[in-house]
Amino acid sequence: MNESLDRKKVILGLSGGVDSTTAALLLKEKGMEVTGLYFDVSSGNEEGRRAAEAAADQIGIPFLYRNVHQLFQDTVIDNFCSEYAAGRTPNPCVFCNPTVKFKILTQEADRAGAFHIATGHYARTAYNSQLGWTVRRAASEKKDQSYMLYRLPAEVIERLLLPLALMEHKEQAREIARQNHMNNADLKDSQEICFIADDENYADYIKRHGYSIEEGDFIDKEGNVLGRHKGLIHYTIGQRKGLGITFGKPVFVTDMDPAANTVTLGDHEDLFSREVICSGSFFSMTGSSCMPEILEGARVMAKIRYAARPAPAQIMTKPDGRILTVFDEKQRAATPGQSIVFYLDDCVVGGGFIE
């Protein structure tokens, strides 16, 4: 790490929302020299830029604007569309954090001579003599966003400040914003997918980006044709509603085959499995896909989606380099494209994309 970087300076990702605003306020109260950085992922989001700049003005901190549209398009949006078209269910935030958000934050921090970067995520960081620098779960299990940060390398985590780490609920952040008379204190939470407008669904968005969506067959697990589906992008593993087909009993999407363009329907019990295989893995200790030796065959807690509860499991590397996770108890609807994230105690140690 460059020792010339100033540890009192911090570049903070400032969206104009309550979380990042409160994070900036808390850092400033601690005497940090905070600069707010707004990422424009859509190239021309003047409303978002004005909101972020207004928040910076009220807080009394410098403001930076960066148009990251092309980088975001080439990495996050292209991946999002191609994954859905291939019958997978991606999480764009997981992909964006290491390739766009934290990449730009560290670049701007280096340029400004700042050691620290910061965001309004609900998570913690810690140094462990065995694991090195890791992301930890937030104080609040309900608000915890550590899952989203599993692909950050140790050298980024070392510089990362997360001022909302100990907050139990969003209202605490709002109350701090109110006490500081911030205009955005009661602003509603942002939408789940930041680059898709409120009046457009993700399927239409993907089509608009040039992906042709073909109809295909619904089948059962024996391969019998049950009807026609509207295209793979309209479905995800575990889905029950919106199938456009009825059988007099609940049926669920249990599998999707992009090569055959089929969607398999089955019973609820067909969704459960103890084993999950992932590829594209990342471990913060090694900064790569290589599992650290101390984790090979280790007992961990693992989450198969953001909203899932961590569950006890064992992880090991397969001969082909993919990671096999064997849970103590069957997990529901492990979904290709989503991430499985591994924890030792409350420390994130790595994860990968579910196959």
CSV table of C-alpha atoms in Angstrom, one decimal:
chain,number,residue,atom,x,y,z
A,1,MET,CA,0.0,0.0,0.0
A,2,ASN,CA,1.2,3.5,-0.9
A,3,GLU,CA,2.3,5.0,2.4
A,4,SER,CA,2.0,8.5,1.0
A,5,LEU,CA,-1.8,8.3,0.9
A,6,ASP,CA,-3.6,10.4,3.5
A,7,ARG,CA,-5.5,8.3,6.1
A,8,LYS,CA,-7.7,11.3,7.0
A,9,LYS,CA,-9.0,11.6,3.4
A,10,VAL,CA,-11.9,9.4,2.1
A,11,ILE,CA,-13.7,9.1,-1.2
A,12,LEU,CA,-17.3,8.1,-0.6
A,13,GLY,CA,-19.8,6.7,-3.1
A,14,LEU,CA,-22.6,9.3,-2.9
A,15,SER,CA,-25.8,8.3,-4.6
A,16,GLY,CA,-28.0,11.1,-3.1
A,17,GLY,CA,-29.9,8.5,-1.1
A,18,VAL,CA,-30.2,8.3,2.7
A,19,ASP,CA,-27.6,5.6,3.4
A,20,SER,CA,-24.7,7.2,1.5
A,21,THR,CA,-25.6,10.6,2.9
A,22,THR,CA,-25.7,9.4,6.5
A,23,ALA,CA,-22.4,7.6,5.9
A,24,ALA,CA,-20.9,10.9,4.8
A,25,LEU,CA,-22.3,12.7,7.8
A,26,LEU,CA,-20.8,10.2,10.2
A,27,LEU,CA,-17.4,10.3,8.6
A,28,LYS,CA,-17.3,14.0,8.7
A,29,GLU,CA,-18.3,14.0,12.4
A,30,LYS,CA,-15.3,11.9,13.0
A,31,GLY,CA,-13.0,14.5,11.4
A,32,MET,CA,-12.5,12.8,8.1
A,33,GLU,CA,-12.0,14.8,4.9
A,34,VAL,CA,-14.8,13.4,2.9
A,35,THR,CA,-15.4,13.8,-0.9
A,36,GLY,CA,-18.6,12.5,-2.4
A,37,LEU,CA,-18.3,10.7,-5.7
A,38,TYR,CA,-21.4,10.2,-7.9
A,39,PHE,CA,-21.4,7.3,-10.5
A,40,ASP,CA,-23.5,8.0,-13.5
A,41,VAL,CA,-24.2,4.6,-15.0
A,42,SER,CA,-26.7,5.8,-17.6
A,43,SER,CA,-24.7,8.7,-19.1
A,44,GLY,CA,-26.9,11.7,-18.5
A,45,ASN,CA,-28.8,11.0,-15.3
A,46,GLU,CA,-29.1,14.7,-14.4
A,47,GLU,CA,-31.8,14.0,-11.8
A,48,GLY,CA,-29.5,11.6,-9.9
A,49,ARG,CA,-26.5,13.9,-10.3
A,50,ARG,CA,-28.4,16.9,-8.9
A,51,ALA,CA,-29.7,14.9,-5.9
A,52,ALA,CA,-26.2,13.7,-5.1
A,53,GLU,CA,-24.6,17.2,-5.6
A,54,ALA,CA,-27.4,18.8,-3.4
A,55,ALA,CA,-26.6,16.3,-0.6
A,56,ALA,CA,-22.9,17.1,-0.9
A,57,ASP,CA,-23.7,20.8,-0.7
A,58,GLN,CA,-25.8,20.3,2.4
A,59,ILE,CA,-23.2,18.2,4.1
A,60,GLY,CA,-20.5,20.6,3.1
A,61,ILE,CA,-18.1,18.3,1.3
A,62,PRO,CA,-16.5,18.4,-2.2
A,63,PHE,CA,-18.4,16.6,-5.0
A,64,LEU,CA,-17.1,14.6,-7.9
A,65,TYR,CA,-19.0,13.3,-10.9
A,66,ARG,CA,-17.9,10.4,-13.0
A,67,ASN,CA,-19.7,9.1,-16.1
A,68,VAL,CA,-19.1,5.4,-16.0
A,69,HIS,CA,-21.7,4.4,-18.5
A,70,GLN,CA,-19.4,2.7,-21.0
A,71,LEU,CA,-17.7,0.6,-18.3
A,72,PHE,CA,-21.0,-0.2,-16.7
A,73,GLN,CA,-22.5,-1.2,-20.1
A,74,ASP,CA,-19.5,-3.4,-21.0
A,75,THR,CA,-19.4,-5.2,-17.7
A,76,VAL,CA,-22.6,-5.1,-15.7
A,77,ILE,CA,-25.4,-4.6,-18.3
A,78,ASP,CA,-23.9,-7.0,-21.0
A,79,ASN,CA,-23.5,-9.6,-18.3
A,80,PHE,CA,-27.0,-9.1,-16.9
A,81,CYS,CA,-28.6,-9.5,-20.3
A,82,SER,CA,-26.6,-12.4,-21.5
A,83,GLU,CA,-27.0,-14.3,-18.3
A,84,TYR,CA,-30.8,-13.9,-18.3
A,85,ALA,CA,-30.9,-14.9,-22.0
A,86,ALA,CA,-29.0,-18.1,-21.1
A,87,GLY,CA,-31.5,-19.1,-18.5
A,88,ARG,CA,-29.6,-17.9,-15.5
A,89,THR,CA,-30.6,-15.3,-12.8
A,90,PRO,CA,-27.8,-12.8,-12.2
A,91,ASN,CA,-27.3,-10.4,-9.4
A,92,PRO,CA,-26.0,-7.2,-11.0
A,93,CYS,CA,-24.8,-5.6,-7.7
A,94,VAL,CA,-22.5,-8.6,-7.0
A,95,PHE,CA,-20.9,-8.0,-10.5
A,96,CYS,CA,-20.9,-4.2,-10.3
A,97,ASN,CA,-19.1,-3.9,-7.0
A,98,PRO,CA,-15.6,-5.2,-7.9
A,99,THR,CA,-15.7,-4.2,-11.6
A,100,VAL,CA,-17.2,-0.7,-11.4
A,101,LYS,CA,-18.1,0.8,-8.1
A,102,PHE,CA,-15.0,-0.1,-6.0
A,103,LYS,CA,-12.7,0.0,-8.9
A,104,ILE,CA,-13.6,3.6,-9.6
A,105,LEU,CA,-13.6,4.5,-5.9
A,106,THR,CA,-10.0,3.2,-5.4
A,107,GLN,CA,-8.9,4.9,-8.6
A,108,GLU,CA,-10.3,8.3,-7.5
A,109,ALA,CA,-8.9,7.8,-4.0
A,110,ASP,CA,-5.4,7.2,-5.5
A,111,ARG,CA,-5.8,10.3,-7.7
A,112,ALA,CA,-6.8,12.4,-4.7
A,113,GLY,CA,-4.1,11.0,-2.4
A,114,ALA,CA,-6.8,9.5,-0.1
A,115,PHE,CA,-6.2,6.2,1.7
A,116,HIS,CA,-9.8,5.4,2.5
A,117,ILE,CA,-12.9,4.7,0.4
A,118,ALA,CA,-16.4,4.4,1.8
A,119,THR,CA,-20.0,3.4,0.9
A,120,GLY,CA,-23.3,3.3,2.6
A,121,HIS,CA,-23.4,-0.6,2.7
A,122,TYR,CA,-24.6,-2.3,5.9
A,123,ALA,CA,-21.6,-4.5,6.6
A,124,ARG,CA,-18.3,-4.4,8.6
A,125,THR,CA,-14.6,-5.0,7.8
A,126,ALA,CA,-12.0,-6.6,10.0
A,127,TYR,CA,-8.4,-7.8,10.0
A,128,ASN,CA,-7.9,-11.4,11.1
A,129,SER,CA,-4.5,-12.9,11.6
A,130,GLN,CA,-5.6,-16.1,9.8
A,131,LEU,CA,-7.9,-14.6,7.1
A,132,GLY,CA,-6.3,-11.2,6.6
A,133,TRP,CA,-8.7,-8.3,5.7
A,134,THR,CA,-12.3,-9.5,5.3
A,135,VAL,CA,-15.8,-8.2,5.0
A,136,ARG,CA,-17.9,-9.1,8.1
A,137,ARG,CA,-21.7,-9.3,8.5
A,138,ALA,CA,-23.4,-6.2,9.7
A,139,ALA,CA,-24.7,-5.9,13.3
A,140,SER,CA,-28.2,-6.3,11.9
A,141,GLU,CA,-28.9,-9.6,10.2
A,142,LYS,CA,-31.9,-8.1,8.5
A,143,LYS,CA,-29.9,-5.2,6.9
A,144,ASP,CA,-26.7,-7.1,6.3
A,145,GLN,CA,-25.2,-6.6,2.8
A,146,SER,CA,-21.9,-8.5,3.2
A,147,TYR,CA,-23.2,-11.0,0.6
A,148,MET,CA,-23.0,-8.3,-2.0
A,149,LEU,CA,-19.3,-7.6,-1.3
A,150,TYR,CA,-17.8,-11.1,-1.4
A,151,ARG,CA,-15.8,-10.4,-4.6
A,152,LEU,CA,-13.8,-7.6,-3.1
A,153,PRO,CA,-10.0,-8.3,-2.7
A,154,ALA,CA,-8.2,-7.8,0.6
A,155,GLU,CA,-6.4,-4.7,-0.7
A,156,VAL,CA,-9.7,-2.9,-1.3
A,157,ILE,CA,-11.3,-4.1,2.0
A,158,GLU,CA,-8.3,-2.7,3.9
A,159,ARG,CA,-9.1,0.8,2.7
A,160,LEU,CA,-12.9,0.5,3.1
A,161,LEU,CA,-14.9,2.3,5.7
A,162,LEU,CA,-18.5,1.3,6.3
A,163,PRO,CA,-20.0,3.8,8.7
A,164,LEU,CA,-23.5,2.1,8.8
A,165,ALA,CA,-22.0,-1.2,10.1
A,166,LEU,CA,-23.6,-1.1,13.5
A,167,MET,CA,-27.0,0.2,12.6
A,168,GLU,CA,-29.9,-2.1,13.4
A,169,HIS,CA,-32.4,-0.6,11.0
A,170,LYS,CA,-32.8,2.0,8.2
A,171,GLU,CA,-34.7,4.4,10.5
A,172,GLN,CA,-31.5,5.0,12.5
A,173,ALA,CA,-29.9,6.3,9.3
A,174,ARG,CA,-32.9,8.4,8.5
A,175,GLU,CA,-32.9,9.9,12.0
A,176,ILE,CA,-29.3,11.0,11.7
A,177,ALA,CA,-30.2,12.7,8.3
A,178,ARG,CA,-33.2,14.4,10.0
A,179,GLN,CA,-31.1,15.7,12.8
A,180,ASN,CA,-28.8,17.2,10.3
A,181,HIS,CA,-31.7,18.7,8.4
A,182,MET,CA,-31.0,16.8,5.2
A,183,ASN,CA,-33.6,17.2,2.5
A,184,ASN,CA,-33.4,13.5,1.5
A,185,ALA,CA,-34.0,12.2,5.0
A,186,ASP,CA,-37.3,10.6,4.1
A,187,LEU,CA,-36.5,9.8,0.5
A,188,LYS,CA,-37.9,6.3,-0.4
A,189,ASP,CA,-35.5,3.5,-0.9
A,190,SER,CA,-34.0,3.0,-4.4
A,191,GLN,CA,-35.3,0.3,-6.7
A,192,GLU,CA,-33.7,-3.1,-6.8
A,193,ILE,CA,-32.1,-2.8,-10.2
A,194,CYS,CA,-30.7,0.7,-10.5
A,195,PHE,CA,-30.3,0.8,-14.3
A,196,ILE,CA,-33.9,-0.2,-15.2
A,197,ALA,CA,-36.6,2.5,-15.0
A,198,ASP,CA,-39.6,2.0,-12.7
A,199,ASP,CA,-42.0,1.8,-15.7
A,200,GLU,CA,-40.0,-1.0,-17.5
A,201,ASN,CA,-39.7,-4.6,-16.5
A,202,TYR,CA,-36.4,-6.5,-16.9
A,203,ALA,CA,-37.6,-8.7,-19.7
A,204,ASP,CA,-38.5,-5.7,-21.9
A,205,TYR,CA,-35.2,-4.1,-21.0
A,206,ILE,CA,-33.3,-7.2,-22.2
A,207,LYS,CA,-35.3,-7.3,-25.4
A,208,ARG,CA,-34.6,-3.6,-26.0
A,209,HIS,CA,-30.9,-4.4,-25.7
A,210,GLY,CA,-31.0,-6.7,-28.8
A,211,TYR,CA,-31.6,-10.1,-27.3
A,212,SER,CA,-34.1,-12.3,-29.2
A,213,ILE,CA,-36.2,-14.3,-26.8
A,214,GLU,CA,-37.7,-17.5,-28.3
A,215,GLU,CA,-40.6,-19.5,-27.0
A,216,GLY,CA,-40.1,-23.1,-26.0
A,217,ASP,CA,-41.5,-26.1,-24.2
A,218,PHE,CA,-42.5,-26.6,-20.6
A,219,ILE,CA,-41.6,-30.2,-19.7
A,220,ASP,CA,-41.7,-32.4,-16.7
A,221,LYS,CA,-38.7,-34.2,-15.2
A,222,GLU,CA,-39.3,-37.2,-17.5
A,223,GLY,CA,-39.2,-34.9,-20.6
A,224,ASN,CA,-42.9,-34.9,-21.4
A,225,VAL,CA,-44.1,-31.7,-23.0
A,226,LEU,CA,-46.6,-29.9,-20.8
A,227,GLY,CA,-47.1,-26.7,-22.8
A,228,ARG,CA,-45.3,-23.6,-24.2
A,229,HIS,CA,-43.2,-21.0,-22.4
A,230,LYS,CA,-42.7,-17.4,-23.3
A,231,GLY,CA,-38.8,-17.4,-23.3
A,232,LEU,CA,-36.3,-18.3,-20.6
A,233,ILE,CA,-35.8,-14.7,-19.4
A,234,HIS,CA,-39.3,-14.8,-17.9
A,235,TYR,CA,-38.5,-17.6,-15.4
A,236,THR,CA,-36.3,-18.4,-12.5
A,237,ILE,CA,-35.7,-21.5,-10.4
A,238,GLY,CA,-38.4,-21.8,-7.7
A,239,GLN,CA,-41.0,-19.6,-9.6
A,240,ARG,CA,-44.6,-20.6,-9.1
A,241,LYS,CA,-46.6,-17.6,-10.2
A,242,GLY,CA,-46.9,-16.1,-13.7
A,243,LEU,CA,-46.2,-19.4,-15.5
A,244,GLY,CA,-49.3,-19.1,-17.7
A,245,ILE,CA,-50.0,-22.8,-17.2
A,246,THR,CA,-52.2,-24.6,-14.6
A,247,PHE,CA,-52.4,-28.2,-13.4
A,248,GLY,CA,-54.9,-28.1,-10.6
A,249,LYS,CA,-52.0,-28.1,-8.1
A,250,PRO,CA,-49.0,-25.8,-7.4
A,251,VAL,CA,-46.1,-26.4,-9.8
A,252,PHE,CA,-42.6,-24.8,-9.8
A,253,VAL,CA,-39.8,-24.1,-12.1
A,254,THR,CA,-37.2,-26.7,-11.2
A,255,ASP,CA,-34.7,-26.5,-14.1
A,256,MET,CA,-34.0,-24.6,-17.3
A,257,ASP,CA,-32.0,-25.9,-20.3
A,258,PRO,CA,-30.9,-23.1,-22.6
A,259,ALA,CA,-29.5,-25.6,-25.2
A,260,ALA,CA,-32.9,-27.2,-25.6
A,261,ASN,CA,-34.8,-24.0,-24.7
A,262,THR,CA,-36.9,-25.9,-22.2
A,263,VAL,CA,-38.3,-25.1,-18.7
A,264,THR,CA,-38.9,-28.0,-16.4
A,265,LEU,CA,-41.8,-27.9,-14.0
A,266,GLY,CA,-42.1,-30.0,-10.9
A,267,ASP,CA,-43.3,-30.3,-7.3
A,268,HIS,CA,-42.1,-28.3,-4.4
A,269,GLU,CA,-39.9,-31.1,-3.1
A,270,ASP,CA,-38.0,-31.2,-6.4
A,271,LEU,CA,-36.5,-27.8,-5.6
A,272,PHE,CA,-34.4,-29.1,-2.6
A,273,SER,CA,-30.8,-30.2,-2.8
A,274,ARG,CA,-27.9,-30.6,-0.4
A,275,GLU,CA,-25.2,-30.1,-3.1
A,276,VAL,CA,-24.4,-26.9,-4.9
A,277,ILE,CA,-21.7,-26.4,-7.5
A,278,CYS,CA,-20.3,-23.0,-8.3
A,279,SER,CA,-17.8,-21.6,-10.8
A,280,GLY,CA,-16.2,-18.2,-11.3
A,281,SER,CA,-15.2,-18.4,-7.6
A,282,PHE,CA,-13.4,-15.6,-5.8
A,283,PHE,CA,-11.6,-15.7,-2.4
A,284,SER,CA,-10.4,-12.5,-0.8
A,285,MET,CA,-7.4,-14.1,0.8
A,286,THR,CA,-5.9,-15.1,-2.5
A,287,GLY,CA,-7.5,-12.4,-4.6
A,288,SER,CA,-8.3,-15.1,-7.2
A,289,SER,CA,-10.4,-18.2,-7.8
A,290,CYS,CA,-7.9,-20.4,-5.9
A,291,MET,CA,-9.4,-21.6,-2.6
A,292,PRO,CA,-7.0,-21.0,0.3
A,293,GLU,CA,-5.6,-24.2,1.8
A,294,ILE,CA,-7.2,-23.5,5.2
A,295,LEU,CA,-10.6,-23.6,3.5
A,296,GLU,CA,-10.2,-26.8,1.6
A,297,GLY,CA,-12.7,-29.2,3.1
A,298,ALA,CA,-13.6,-26.7,5.8
A,299,ARG,CA,-16.9,-26.3,7.6
A,300,VAL,CA,-18.4,-23.0,6.7
A,301,MET,CA,-21.7,-21.1,6.8
A,302,ALA,CA,-23.0,-20.6,3.3
A,303,LYS,CA,-25.8,-18.5,1.7
A,304,ILE,CA,-27.3,-19.4,-1.7
A,305,ARG,CA,-29.0,-16.0,-2.2
A,306,TYR,CA,-29.0,-12.5,-0.6
A,307,ALA,CA,-32.1,-13.1,1.4
A,308,ALA,CA,-31.2,-16.7,2.6
A,309,ARG,CA,-30.1,-17.5,6.1
A,310,PRO,CA,-26.5,-18.8,6.3
A,311,ALA,CA,-26.6,-22.6,6.6
A,312,PRO,CA,-23.8,-25.0,7.8
A,313,ALA,CA,-21.9,-26.8,5.0
A,314,GLN,CA,-18.6,-28.2,3.8
A,315,ILE,CA,-16.7,-26.8,0.8
A,316,MET,CA,-14.1,-28.5,-1.4
A,317,THR,CA,-12.5,-28.0,-4.8
A,318,LYS,CA,-13.5,-30.4,-7.6
A,319,PRO,CA,-10.9,-31.7,-10.0
A,320,ASP,CA,-12.2,-29.3,-12.7
A,321,GLY,CA,-11.6,-26.3,-10.4
A,322,ARG,CA,-15.3,-25.7,-9.5
A,323,ILE,CA,-16.3,-25.6,-5.9
A,324,LEU,CA,-18.7,-28.2,-4.4
A,325,THR,CA,-20.7,-27.2,-1.4
A,326,VAL,CA,-22.4,-29.9,0.6
A,327,PHE,CA,-25.0,-28.6,3.1
A,328,ASP,CA,-26.0,-30.3,6.3
A,329,GLU,CA,-29.7,-29.8,5.3
A,330,LYS,CA,-31.2,-29.5,1.9
A,331,GLN,CA,-31.5,-25.9,0.5
A,332,ARG,CA,-34.4,-24.6,-1.5
A,333,ALA,CA,-34.0,-23.4,-5.1
A,334,ALA,CA,-30.3,-23.0,-5.6
A,335,THR,CA,-30.5,-20.8,-8.7
A,336,PRO,CA,-27.9,-20.7,-11.5
A,337,GLY,CA,-26.4,-17.3,-11.9
A,338,GLN,CA,-27.0,-16.3,-8.3
A,339,SER,CA,-24.0,-16.3,-5.9
A,340,ILE,CA,-23.2,-18.7,-3.1
A,341,VAL,CA,-21.2,-17.0,-0.4
A,342,PHE,CA,-19.1,-18.6,2.3
A,343,TYR,CA,-18.5,-17.4,5.9
A,344,LEU,CA,-16.2,-18.4,8.7
A,345,ASP,CA,-18.0,-17.1,11.8
A,346,ASP,CA,-19.2,-13.8,10.5
A,347,CYS,CA,-16.4,-13.2,8.1
A,348,VAL,CA,-16.9,-13.4,4.3
A,349,VAL,CA,-14.1,-15.6,2.9
A,350,GLY,CA,-15.3,-16.1,-0.7
A,351,GLY,CA,-18.0,-17.4,-3.0
A,352,GLY,CA,-18.9,-18.1,-6.6
A,353,PHE,CA,-21.7,-18.3,-9.2
A,354,ILE,CA,-24.1,-21.2,-8.8
A,355,GLU,CA,-24.0,-23.6,-11.7
